[in-house]
PDB file of C-alpha atoms and ligand atoms in Angstrom:
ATOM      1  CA  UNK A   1      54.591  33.466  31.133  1.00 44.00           C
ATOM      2  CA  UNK A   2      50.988  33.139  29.813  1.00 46.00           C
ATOM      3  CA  UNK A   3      50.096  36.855  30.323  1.00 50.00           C
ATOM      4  CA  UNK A   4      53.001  37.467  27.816  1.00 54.00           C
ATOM      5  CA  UNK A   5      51.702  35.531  25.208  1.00 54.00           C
ATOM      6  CA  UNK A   6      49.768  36.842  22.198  1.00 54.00           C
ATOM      7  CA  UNK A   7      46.542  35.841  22.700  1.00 55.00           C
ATOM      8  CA  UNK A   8      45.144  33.983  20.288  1.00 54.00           C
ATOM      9  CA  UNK A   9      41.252  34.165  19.212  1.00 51.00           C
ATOM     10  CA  UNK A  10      39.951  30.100  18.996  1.00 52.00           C
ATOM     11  CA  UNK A  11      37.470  30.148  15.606  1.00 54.00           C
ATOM     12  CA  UNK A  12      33.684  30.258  17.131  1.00 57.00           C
ATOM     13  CA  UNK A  13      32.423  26.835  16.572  1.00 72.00           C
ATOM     14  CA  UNK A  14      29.151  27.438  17.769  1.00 82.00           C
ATOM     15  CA  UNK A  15      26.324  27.814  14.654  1.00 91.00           C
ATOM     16  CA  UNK A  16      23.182  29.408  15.195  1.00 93.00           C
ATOM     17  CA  UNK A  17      20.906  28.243  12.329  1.00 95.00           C
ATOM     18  CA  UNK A  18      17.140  28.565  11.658  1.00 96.00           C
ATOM     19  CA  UNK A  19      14.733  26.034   9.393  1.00 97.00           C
ATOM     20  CA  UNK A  20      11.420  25.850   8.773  1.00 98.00           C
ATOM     21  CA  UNK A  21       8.586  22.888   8.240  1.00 98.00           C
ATOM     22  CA  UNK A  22       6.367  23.311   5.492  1.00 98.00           C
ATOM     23  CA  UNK A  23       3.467  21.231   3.399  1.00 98.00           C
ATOM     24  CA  UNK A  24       0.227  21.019   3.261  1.00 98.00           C
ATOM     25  CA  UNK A  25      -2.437  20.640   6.653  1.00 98.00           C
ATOM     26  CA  UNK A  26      -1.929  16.968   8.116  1.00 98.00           C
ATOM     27  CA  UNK A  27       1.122  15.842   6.391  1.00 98.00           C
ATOM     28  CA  UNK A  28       3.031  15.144  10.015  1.00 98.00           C
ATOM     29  CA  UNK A  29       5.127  18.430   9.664  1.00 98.00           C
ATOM     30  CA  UNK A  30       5.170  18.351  13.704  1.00 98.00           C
ATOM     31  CA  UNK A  31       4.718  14.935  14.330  1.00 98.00           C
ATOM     32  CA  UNK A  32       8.173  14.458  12.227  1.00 98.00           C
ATOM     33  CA  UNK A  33       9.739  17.315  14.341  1.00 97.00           C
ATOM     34  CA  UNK A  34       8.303  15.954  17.159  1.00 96.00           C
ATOM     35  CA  UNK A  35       9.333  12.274  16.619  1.00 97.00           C
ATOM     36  CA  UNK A  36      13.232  13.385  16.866  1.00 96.00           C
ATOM     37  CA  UNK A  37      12.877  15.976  19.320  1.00 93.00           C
ATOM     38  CA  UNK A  38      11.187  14.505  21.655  1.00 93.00           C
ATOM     39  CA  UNK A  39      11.114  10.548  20.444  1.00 94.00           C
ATOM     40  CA  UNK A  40       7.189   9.966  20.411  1.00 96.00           C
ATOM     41  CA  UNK A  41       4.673  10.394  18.375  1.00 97.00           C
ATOM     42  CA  UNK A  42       1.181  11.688  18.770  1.00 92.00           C
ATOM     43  CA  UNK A  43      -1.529   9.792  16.682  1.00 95.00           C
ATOM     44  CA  UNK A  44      -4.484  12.445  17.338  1.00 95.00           C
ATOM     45  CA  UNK A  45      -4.375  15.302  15.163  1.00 95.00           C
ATOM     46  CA  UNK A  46      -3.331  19.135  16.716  1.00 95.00           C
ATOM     47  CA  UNK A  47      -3.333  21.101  13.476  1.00 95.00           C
ATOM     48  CA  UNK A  48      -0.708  24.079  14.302  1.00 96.00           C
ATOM     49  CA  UNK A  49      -1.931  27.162  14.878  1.00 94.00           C
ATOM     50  CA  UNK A  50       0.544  29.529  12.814  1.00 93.00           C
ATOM     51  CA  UNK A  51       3.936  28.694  14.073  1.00 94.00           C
ATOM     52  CA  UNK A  52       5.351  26.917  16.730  1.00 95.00           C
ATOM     53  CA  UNK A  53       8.592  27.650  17.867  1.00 95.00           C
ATOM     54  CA  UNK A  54      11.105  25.332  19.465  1.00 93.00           C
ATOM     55  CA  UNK A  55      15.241  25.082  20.069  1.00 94.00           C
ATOM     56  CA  UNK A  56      16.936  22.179  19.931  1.00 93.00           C
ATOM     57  CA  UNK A  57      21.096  21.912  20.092  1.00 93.00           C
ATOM     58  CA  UNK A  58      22.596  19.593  17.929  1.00 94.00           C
ATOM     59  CA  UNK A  59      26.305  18.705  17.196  1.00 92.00           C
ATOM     60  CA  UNK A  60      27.723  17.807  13.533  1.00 93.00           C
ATOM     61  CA  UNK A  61      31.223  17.088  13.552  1.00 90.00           C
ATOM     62  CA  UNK A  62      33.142  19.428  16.006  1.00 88.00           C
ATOM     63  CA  UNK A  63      30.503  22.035  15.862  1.00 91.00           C
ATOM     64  CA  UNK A  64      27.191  22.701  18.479  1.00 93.00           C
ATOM     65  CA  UNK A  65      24.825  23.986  16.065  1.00 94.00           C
ATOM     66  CA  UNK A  66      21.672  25.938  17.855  1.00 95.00           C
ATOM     67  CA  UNK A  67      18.563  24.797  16.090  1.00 96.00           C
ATOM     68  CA  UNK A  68      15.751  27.334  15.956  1.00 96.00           C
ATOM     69  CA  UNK A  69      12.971  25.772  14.437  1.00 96.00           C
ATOM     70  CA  UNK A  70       9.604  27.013  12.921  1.00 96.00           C
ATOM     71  CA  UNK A  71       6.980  24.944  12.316  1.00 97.00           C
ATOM     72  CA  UNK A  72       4.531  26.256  10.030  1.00 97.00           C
ATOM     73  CA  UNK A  73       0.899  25.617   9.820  1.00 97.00           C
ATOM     74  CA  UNK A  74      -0.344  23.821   6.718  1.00 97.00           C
ATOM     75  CA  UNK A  75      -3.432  25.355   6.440  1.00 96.00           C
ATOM     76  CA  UNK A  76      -4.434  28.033   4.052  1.00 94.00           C
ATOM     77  CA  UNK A  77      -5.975  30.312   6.522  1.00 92.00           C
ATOM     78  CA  UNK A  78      -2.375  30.946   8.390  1.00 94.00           C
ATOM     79  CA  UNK A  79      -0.643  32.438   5.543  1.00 92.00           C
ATOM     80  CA  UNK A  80      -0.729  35.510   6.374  1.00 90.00           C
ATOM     81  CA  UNK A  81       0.896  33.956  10.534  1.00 90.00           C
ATOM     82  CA  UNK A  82       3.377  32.437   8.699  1.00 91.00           C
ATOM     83  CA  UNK A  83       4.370  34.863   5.832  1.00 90.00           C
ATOM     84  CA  UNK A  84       6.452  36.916   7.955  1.00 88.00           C
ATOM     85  CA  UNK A  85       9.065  33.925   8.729  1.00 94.00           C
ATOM     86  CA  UNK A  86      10.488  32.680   5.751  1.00 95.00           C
ATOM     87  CA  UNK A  87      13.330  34.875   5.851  1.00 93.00           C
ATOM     88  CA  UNK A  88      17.048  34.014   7.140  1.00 93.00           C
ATOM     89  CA  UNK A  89      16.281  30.893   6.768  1.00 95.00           C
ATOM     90  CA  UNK A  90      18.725  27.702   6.084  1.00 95.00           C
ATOM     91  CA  UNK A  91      16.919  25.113   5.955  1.00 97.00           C
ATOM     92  CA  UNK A  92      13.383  23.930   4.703  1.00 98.00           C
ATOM     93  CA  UNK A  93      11.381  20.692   5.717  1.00 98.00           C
ATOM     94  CA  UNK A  94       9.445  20.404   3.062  1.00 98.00           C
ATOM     95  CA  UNK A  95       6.613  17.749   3.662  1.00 98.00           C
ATOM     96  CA  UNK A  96       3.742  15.627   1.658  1.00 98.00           C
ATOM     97  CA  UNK A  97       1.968  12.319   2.517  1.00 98.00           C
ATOM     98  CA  UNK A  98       2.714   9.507   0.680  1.00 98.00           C
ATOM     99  CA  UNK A  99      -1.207   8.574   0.435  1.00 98.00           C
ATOM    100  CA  UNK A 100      -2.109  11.377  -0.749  1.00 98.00           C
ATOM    101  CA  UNK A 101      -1.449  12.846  -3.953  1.00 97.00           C
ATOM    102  CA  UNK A 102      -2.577  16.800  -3.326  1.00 98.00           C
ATOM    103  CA  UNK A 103      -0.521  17.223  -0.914  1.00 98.00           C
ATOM    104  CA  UNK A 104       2.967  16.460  -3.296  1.00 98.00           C
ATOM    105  CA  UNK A 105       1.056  18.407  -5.864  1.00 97.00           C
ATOM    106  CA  UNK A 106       1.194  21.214  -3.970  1.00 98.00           C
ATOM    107  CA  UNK A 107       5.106  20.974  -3.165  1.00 98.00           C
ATOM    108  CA  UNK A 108       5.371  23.362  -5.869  1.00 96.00           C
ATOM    109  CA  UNK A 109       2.569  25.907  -4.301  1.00 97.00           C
ATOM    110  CA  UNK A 110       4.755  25.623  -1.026  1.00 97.00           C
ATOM    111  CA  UNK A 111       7.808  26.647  -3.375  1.00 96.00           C
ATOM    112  CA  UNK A 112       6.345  29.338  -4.889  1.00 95.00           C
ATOM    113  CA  UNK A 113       4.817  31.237  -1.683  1.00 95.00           C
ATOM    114  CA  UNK A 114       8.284  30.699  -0.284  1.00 96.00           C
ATOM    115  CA  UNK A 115       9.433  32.701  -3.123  1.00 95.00           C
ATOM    116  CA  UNK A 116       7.418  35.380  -2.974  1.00 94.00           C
ATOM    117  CA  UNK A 117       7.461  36.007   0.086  1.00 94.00           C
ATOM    118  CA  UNK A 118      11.052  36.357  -0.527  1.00 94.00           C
ATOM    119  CA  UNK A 119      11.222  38.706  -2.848  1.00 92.00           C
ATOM    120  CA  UNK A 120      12.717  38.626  -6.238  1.00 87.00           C
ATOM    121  CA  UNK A 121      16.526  39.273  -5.324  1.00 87.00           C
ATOM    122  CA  UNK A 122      16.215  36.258  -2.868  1.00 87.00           C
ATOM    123  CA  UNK A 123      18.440  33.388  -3.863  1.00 87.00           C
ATOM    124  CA  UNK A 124      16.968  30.023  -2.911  1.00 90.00           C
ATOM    125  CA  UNK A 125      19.456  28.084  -4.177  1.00 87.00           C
ATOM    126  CA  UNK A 126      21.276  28.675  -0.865  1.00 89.00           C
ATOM    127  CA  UNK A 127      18.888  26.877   1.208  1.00 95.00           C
ATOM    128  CA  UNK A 128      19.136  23.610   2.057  1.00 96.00           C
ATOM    129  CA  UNK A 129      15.796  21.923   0.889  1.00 97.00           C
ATOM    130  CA  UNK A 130      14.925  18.096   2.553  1.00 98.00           C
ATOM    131  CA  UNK A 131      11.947  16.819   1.379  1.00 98.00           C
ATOM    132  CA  UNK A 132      10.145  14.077   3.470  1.00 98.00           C
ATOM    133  CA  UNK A 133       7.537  11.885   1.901  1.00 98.00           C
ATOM    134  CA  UNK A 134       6.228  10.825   4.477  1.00 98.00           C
ATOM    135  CA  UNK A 135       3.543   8.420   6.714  1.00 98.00           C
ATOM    136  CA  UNK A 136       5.557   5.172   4.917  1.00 98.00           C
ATOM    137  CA  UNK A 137       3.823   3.185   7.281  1.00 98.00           C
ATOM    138  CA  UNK A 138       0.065   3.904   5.597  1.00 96.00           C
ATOM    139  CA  UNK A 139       1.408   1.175   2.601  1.00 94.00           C
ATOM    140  CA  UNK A 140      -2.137   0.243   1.770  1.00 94.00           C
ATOM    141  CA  UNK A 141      -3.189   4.040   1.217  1.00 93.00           C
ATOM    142  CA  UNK A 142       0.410   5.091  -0.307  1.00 95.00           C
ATOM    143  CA  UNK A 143      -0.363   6.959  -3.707  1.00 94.00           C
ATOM    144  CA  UNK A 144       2.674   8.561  -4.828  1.00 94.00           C
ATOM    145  CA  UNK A 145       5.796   6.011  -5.057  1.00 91.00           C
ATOM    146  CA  UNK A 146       9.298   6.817  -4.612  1.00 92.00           C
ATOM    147  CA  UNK A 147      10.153   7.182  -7.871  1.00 89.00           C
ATOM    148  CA  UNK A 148       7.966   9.749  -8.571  1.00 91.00           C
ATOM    149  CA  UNK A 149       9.152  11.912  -5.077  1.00 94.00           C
ATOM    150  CA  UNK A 150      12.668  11.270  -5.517  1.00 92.00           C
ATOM    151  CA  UNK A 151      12.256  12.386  -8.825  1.00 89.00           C
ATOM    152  CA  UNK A 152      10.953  15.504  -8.107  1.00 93.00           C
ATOM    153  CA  UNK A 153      13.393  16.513  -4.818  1.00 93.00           C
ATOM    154  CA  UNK A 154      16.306  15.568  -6.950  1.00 89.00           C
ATOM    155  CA  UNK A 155      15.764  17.065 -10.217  1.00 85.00           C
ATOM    156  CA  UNK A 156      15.337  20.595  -7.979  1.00 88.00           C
ATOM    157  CA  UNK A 157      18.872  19.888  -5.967  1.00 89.00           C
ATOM    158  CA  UNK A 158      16.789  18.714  -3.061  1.00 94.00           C
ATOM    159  CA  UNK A 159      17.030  16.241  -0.535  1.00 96.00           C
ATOM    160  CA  UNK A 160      14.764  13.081  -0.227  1.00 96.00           C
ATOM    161  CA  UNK A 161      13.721  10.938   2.756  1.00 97.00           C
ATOM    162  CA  UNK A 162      11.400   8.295   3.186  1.00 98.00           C
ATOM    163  CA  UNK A 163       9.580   9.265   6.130  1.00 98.00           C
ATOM    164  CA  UNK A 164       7.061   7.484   8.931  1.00 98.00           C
ATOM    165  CA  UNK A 165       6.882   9.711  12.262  1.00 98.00           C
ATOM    166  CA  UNK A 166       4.993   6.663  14.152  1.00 98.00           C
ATOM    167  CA  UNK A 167       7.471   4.393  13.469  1.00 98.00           C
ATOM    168  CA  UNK A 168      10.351   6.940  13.440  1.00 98.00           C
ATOM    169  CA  UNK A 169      11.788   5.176   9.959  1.00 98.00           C
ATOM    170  CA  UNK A 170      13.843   7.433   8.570  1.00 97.00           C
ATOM    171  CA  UNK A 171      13.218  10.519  10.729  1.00 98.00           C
ATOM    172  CA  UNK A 172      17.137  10.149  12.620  1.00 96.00           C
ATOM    173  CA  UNK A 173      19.096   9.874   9.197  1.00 96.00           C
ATOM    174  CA  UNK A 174      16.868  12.702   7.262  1.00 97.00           C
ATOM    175  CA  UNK A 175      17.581  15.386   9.845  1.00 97.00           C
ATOM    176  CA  UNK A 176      21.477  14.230  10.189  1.00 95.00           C
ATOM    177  CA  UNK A 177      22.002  14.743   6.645  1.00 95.00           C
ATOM    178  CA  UNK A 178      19.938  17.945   6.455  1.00 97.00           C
ATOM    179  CA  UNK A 179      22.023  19.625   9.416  1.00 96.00           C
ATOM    180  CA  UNK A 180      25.187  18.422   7.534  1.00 94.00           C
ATOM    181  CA  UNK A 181      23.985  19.523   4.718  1.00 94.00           C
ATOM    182  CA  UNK A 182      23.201  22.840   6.084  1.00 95.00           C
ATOM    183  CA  UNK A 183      26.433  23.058   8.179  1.00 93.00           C
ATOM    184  CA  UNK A 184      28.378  21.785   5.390  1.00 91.00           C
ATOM    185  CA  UNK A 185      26.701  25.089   3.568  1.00 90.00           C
ATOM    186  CA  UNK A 186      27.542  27.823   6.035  1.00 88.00           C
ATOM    187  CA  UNK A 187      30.904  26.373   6.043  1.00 87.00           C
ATOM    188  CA  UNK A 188      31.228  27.016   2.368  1.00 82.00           C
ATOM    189  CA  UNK A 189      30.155  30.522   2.813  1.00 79.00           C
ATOM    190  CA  UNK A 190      26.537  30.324   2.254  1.00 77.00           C
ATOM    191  CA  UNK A 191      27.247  28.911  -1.143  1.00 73.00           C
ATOM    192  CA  UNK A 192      25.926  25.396  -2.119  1.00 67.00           C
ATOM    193  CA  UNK A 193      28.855  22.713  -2.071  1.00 59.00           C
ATOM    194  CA  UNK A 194      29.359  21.955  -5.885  1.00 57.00           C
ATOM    195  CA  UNK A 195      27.823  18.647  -5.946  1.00 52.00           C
ATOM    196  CA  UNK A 196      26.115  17.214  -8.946  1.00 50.00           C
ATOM    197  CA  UNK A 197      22.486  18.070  -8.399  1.00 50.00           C
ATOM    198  CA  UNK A 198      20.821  16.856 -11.166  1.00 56.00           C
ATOM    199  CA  UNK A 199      18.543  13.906 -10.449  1.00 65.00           C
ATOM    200  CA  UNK A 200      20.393  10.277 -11.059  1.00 75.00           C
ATOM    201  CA  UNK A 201      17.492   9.099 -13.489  1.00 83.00           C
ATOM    202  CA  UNK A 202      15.622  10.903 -15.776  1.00 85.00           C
ATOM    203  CA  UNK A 203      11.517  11.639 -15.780  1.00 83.00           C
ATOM    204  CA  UNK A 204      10.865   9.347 -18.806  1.00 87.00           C
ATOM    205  CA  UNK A 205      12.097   6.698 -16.259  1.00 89.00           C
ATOM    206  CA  UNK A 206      10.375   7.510 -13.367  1.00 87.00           C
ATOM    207  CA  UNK A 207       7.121   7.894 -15.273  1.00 87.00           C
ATOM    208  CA  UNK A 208       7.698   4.456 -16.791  1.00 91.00           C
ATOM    209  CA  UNK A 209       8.003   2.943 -13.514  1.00 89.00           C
ATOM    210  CA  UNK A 210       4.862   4.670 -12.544  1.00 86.00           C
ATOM    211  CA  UNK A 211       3.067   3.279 -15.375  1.00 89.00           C
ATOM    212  CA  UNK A 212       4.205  -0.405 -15.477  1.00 92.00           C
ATOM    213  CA  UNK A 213       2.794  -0.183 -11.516  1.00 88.00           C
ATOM    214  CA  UNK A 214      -0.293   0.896 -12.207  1.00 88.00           C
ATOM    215  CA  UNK A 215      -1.078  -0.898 -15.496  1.00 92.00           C
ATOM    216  CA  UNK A 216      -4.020  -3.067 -15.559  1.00 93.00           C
ATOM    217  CA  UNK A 217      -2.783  -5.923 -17.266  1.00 94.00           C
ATOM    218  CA  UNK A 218       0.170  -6.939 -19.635  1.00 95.00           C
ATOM    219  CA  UNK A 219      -0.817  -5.196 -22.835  1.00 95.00           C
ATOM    220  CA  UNK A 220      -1.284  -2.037 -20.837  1.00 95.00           C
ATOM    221  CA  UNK A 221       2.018  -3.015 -18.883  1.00 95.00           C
ATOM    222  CA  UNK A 222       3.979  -2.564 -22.550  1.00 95.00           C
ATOM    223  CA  UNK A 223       1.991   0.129 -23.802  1.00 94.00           C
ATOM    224  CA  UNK A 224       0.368  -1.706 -26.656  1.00 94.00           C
ATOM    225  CA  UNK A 225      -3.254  -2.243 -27.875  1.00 94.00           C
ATOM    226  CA  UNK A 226      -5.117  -5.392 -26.918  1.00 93.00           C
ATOM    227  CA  UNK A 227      -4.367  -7.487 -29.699  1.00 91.00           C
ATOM    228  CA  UNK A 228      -1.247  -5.991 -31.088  1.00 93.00           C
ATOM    229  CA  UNK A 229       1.152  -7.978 -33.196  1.00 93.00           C
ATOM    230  CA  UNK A 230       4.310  -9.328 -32.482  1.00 93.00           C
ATOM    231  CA  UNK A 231       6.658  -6.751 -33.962  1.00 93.00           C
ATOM    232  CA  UNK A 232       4.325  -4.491 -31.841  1.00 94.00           C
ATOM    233  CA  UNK A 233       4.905  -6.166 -28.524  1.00 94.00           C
ATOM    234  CA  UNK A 234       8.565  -6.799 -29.721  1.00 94.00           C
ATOM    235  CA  UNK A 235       9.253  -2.638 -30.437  1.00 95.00           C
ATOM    236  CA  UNK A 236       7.402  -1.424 -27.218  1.00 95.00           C
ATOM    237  CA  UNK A 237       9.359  -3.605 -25.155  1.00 94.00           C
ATOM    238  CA  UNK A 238      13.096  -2.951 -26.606  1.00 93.00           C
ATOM    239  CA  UNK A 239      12.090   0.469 -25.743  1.00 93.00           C
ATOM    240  CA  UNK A 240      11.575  -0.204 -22.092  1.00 94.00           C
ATOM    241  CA  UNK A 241      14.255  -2.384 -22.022  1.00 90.00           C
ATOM    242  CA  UNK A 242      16.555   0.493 -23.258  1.00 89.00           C
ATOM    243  CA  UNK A 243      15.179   2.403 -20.692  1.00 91.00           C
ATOM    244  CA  UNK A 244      14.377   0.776 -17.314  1.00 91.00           C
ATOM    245  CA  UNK A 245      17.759  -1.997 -18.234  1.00 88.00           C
ATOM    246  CA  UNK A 246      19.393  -2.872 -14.139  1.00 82.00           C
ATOM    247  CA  UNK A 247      22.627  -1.923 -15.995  1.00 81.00           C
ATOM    248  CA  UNK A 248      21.496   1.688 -17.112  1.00 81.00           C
ATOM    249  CA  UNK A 249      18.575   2.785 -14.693  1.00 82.00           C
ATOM    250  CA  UNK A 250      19.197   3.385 -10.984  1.00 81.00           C
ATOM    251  CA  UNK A 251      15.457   5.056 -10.121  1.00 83.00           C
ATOM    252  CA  UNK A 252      13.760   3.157  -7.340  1.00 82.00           C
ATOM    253  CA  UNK A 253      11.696   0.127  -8.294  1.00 84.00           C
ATOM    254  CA  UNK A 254      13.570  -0.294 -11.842  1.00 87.00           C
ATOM    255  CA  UNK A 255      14.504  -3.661 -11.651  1.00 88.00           C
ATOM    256  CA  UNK A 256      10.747  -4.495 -10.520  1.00 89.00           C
ATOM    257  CA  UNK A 257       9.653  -2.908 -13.533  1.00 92.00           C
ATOM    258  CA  UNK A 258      12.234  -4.555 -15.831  1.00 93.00           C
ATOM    259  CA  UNK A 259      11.400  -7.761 -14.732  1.00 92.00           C
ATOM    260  CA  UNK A 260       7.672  -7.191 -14.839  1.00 94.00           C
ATOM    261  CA  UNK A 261       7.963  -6.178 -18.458  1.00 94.00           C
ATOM    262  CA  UNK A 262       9.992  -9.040 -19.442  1.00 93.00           C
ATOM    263  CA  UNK A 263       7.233 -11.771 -18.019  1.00 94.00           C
ATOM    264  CA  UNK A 264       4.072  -9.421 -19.332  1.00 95.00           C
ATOM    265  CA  UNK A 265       6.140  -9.881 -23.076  1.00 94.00           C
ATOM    266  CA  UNK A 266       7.092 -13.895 -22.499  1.00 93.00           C
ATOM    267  CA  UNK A 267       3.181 -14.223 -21.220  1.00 93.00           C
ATOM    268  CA  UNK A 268       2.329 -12.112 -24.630  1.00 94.00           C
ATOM    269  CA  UNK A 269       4.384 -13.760 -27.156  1.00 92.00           C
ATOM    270  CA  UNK A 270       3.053 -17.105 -25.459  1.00 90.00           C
ATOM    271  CA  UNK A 271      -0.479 -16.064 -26.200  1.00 89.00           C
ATOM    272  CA  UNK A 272      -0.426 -14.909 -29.531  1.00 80.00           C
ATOM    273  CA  UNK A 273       1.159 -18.351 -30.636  1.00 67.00           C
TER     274      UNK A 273
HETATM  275  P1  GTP B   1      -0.707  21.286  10.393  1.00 70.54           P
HETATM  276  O1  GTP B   1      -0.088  21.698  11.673  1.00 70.54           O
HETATM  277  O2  GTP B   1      -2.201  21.442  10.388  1.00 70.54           O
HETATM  278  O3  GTP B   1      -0.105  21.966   9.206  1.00 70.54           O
HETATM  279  O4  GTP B   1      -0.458  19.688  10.211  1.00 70.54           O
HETATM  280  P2  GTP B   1       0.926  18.891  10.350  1.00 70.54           P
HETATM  281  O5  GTP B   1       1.522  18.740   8.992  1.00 70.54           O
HETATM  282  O6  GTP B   1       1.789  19.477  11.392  1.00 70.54           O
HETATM  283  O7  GTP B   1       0.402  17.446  10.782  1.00 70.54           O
HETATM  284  P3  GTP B   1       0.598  16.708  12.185  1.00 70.54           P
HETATM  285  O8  GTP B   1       2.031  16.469  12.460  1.00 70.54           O
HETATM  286  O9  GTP B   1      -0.172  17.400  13.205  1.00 70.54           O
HETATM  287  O10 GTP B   1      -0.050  15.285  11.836  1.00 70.54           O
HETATM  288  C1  GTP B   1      -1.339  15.168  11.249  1.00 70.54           C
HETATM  289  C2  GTP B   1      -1.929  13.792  11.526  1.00 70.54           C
HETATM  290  O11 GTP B   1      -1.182  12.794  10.849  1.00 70.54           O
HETATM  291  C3  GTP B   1      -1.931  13.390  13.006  1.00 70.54           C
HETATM  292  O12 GTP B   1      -3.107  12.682  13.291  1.00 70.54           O
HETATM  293  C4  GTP B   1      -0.716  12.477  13.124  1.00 70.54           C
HETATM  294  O13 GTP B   1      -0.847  11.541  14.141  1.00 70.54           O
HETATM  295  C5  GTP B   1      -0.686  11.818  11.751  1.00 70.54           C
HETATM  296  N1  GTP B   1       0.662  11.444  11.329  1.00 70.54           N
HETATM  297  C6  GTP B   1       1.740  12.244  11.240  1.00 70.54           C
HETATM  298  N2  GTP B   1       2.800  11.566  10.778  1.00 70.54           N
HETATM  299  C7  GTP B   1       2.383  10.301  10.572  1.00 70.54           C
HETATM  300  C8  GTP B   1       3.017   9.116  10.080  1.00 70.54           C
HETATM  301  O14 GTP B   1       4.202   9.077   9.735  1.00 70.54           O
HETATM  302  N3  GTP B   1       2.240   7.995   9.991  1.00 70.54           N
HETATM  303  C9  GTP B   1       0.922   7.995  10.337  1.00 70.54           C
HETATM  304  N4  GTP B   1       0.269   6.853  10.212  1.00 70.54           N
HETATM  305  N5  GTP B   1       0.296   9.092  10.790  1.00 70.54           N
HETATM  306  C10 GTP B   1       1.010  10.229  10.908  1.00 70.54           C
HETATM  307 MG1   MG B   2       1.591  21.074  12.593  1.00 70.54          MG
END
């Protein structure tokens, strides 16, 4: 009976996919890859020396998807190991450390070597991009807030994780969404889902937030002189009222910032009676 059948070819639902790690030297690249491949972490530092390769098999959904990853060495003096494997690739780890503030600077340096290593025909917008900000746990040394990473993964289409690989916070959940994300990709023929990509708050926020964090005291806080007069106070904070408002800003640490400019102007208004 069978043998008569037409045979019927089942759709392949294996996925072979490839991503890369890349940031700066000592961001955690493989202590983040290492942290969900192989749950622990390693606290003494083994810079990479050019790549290292590993395969892990993952499933998402009703699919085994065969995970070839390349872990790239931060360091300057490996471009020219790691230069030859950016292409065919699907995915991109893209890593900083929270505490310190080169190494998101230089998210942009990672983009652009990507690029040209590329070529000008290649289209990056089909890669999936996660970007980790990573070493949470370092709070004390943390230099570059969430606002200002989110801000910057978002506003390029990207991904954004809070990371710690010695704690494993947010390691699980950032590389489930990223294989999704990737899978969800391939599925669509290589072509990025059409998702709104645009960040959710704008850089005049995030910056805000930034500032009201860092100011020194309340004047500063509301962006005013020393000494400034009422109407003063009472202009510069309608403005970041308008802004940072619960009702119309969603950026991370907005409320904070709302509320911290509402006391810094009652504490004002207080003092200048
Ligand atoms: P290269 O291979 O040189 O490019 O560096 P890398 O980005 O792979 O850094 P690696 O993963 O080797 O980690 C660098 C150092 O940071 C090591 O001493 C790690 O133990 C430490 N580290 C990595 N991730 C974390 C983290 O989330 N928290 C803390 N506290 N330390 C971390
Ligand atoms: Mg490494």
């Amino acid at each position: 009976m069978e043998a008569n059948l037409p045979k019927r070819k089942e759709p392949s639902k294996s996925l072979r996919i490839k991503v890369i790690s890349m940031g700066n030297a000592e961001v955690g690249k493989s202590c983040i890859i290492k942290r969900y491949c192989e749950k622990r972490f390693v606290s003494k530092y083994l810079a990479t020396i050019g790549i290292d390769y590993g395969v892990t098999k993952v499933q998402v959904r009703d699919r085994e998807i065969k995970v070839n990853i390349f872990d790239m060495a931060g360091h300057p003096f490996f471009y020219e190991v790691r230069n030859e494997f950016y292409k065919d690739t699907q995915g991109v780890i893209l890593v900083y450390d929270v505490g310190q503030k080169e190494s998101f600077d230089a998210l942009d340096a990672w983009l652009a070597e990507m690029k040209q290593e590329l070529g000008p025909h290649a289209n990056m917008d089909n890669i999936i991009f996660v970007v980790c900000a990573n070493k949470i746990d370092c709070t004390k040394h943390r230099c570059v807030d969430e606002s200002e990473g989110r801000f910057w993964a978002e506003s390029k289409g990207f991904l954004y994780f809070e990371t710690s690989a010695q704690t494993g916070e947010g390691i699980n959940e950032m590389f489930q969404t990223f294989y999704v994300s990737i899978v969800d990709l391939c599925e669509n023929g290589g072509k990025r889902p059409t998702t709104n990509s645009s960040a959710s708050f704008t850089k005049e926020q995030a910056d805000a937030i930034r500032r009201i964090r860092n100011s020194k005291d309340s004047w500063d806080m509301l962006g005013v002189k020393p000494g400034a007069s009422r109407e003063e106070l009472n202009k510069a904070y309608r403005k970041l009222a308008v802004l940072l408002h619960p009702d119309k800003c969603v950026a991370p640490g907005s409320e904070d910032a709302f509320k911290a400019v509402v006391n810094a102007r009652t504490a004002l208004l207080k003092s200048i009676k």
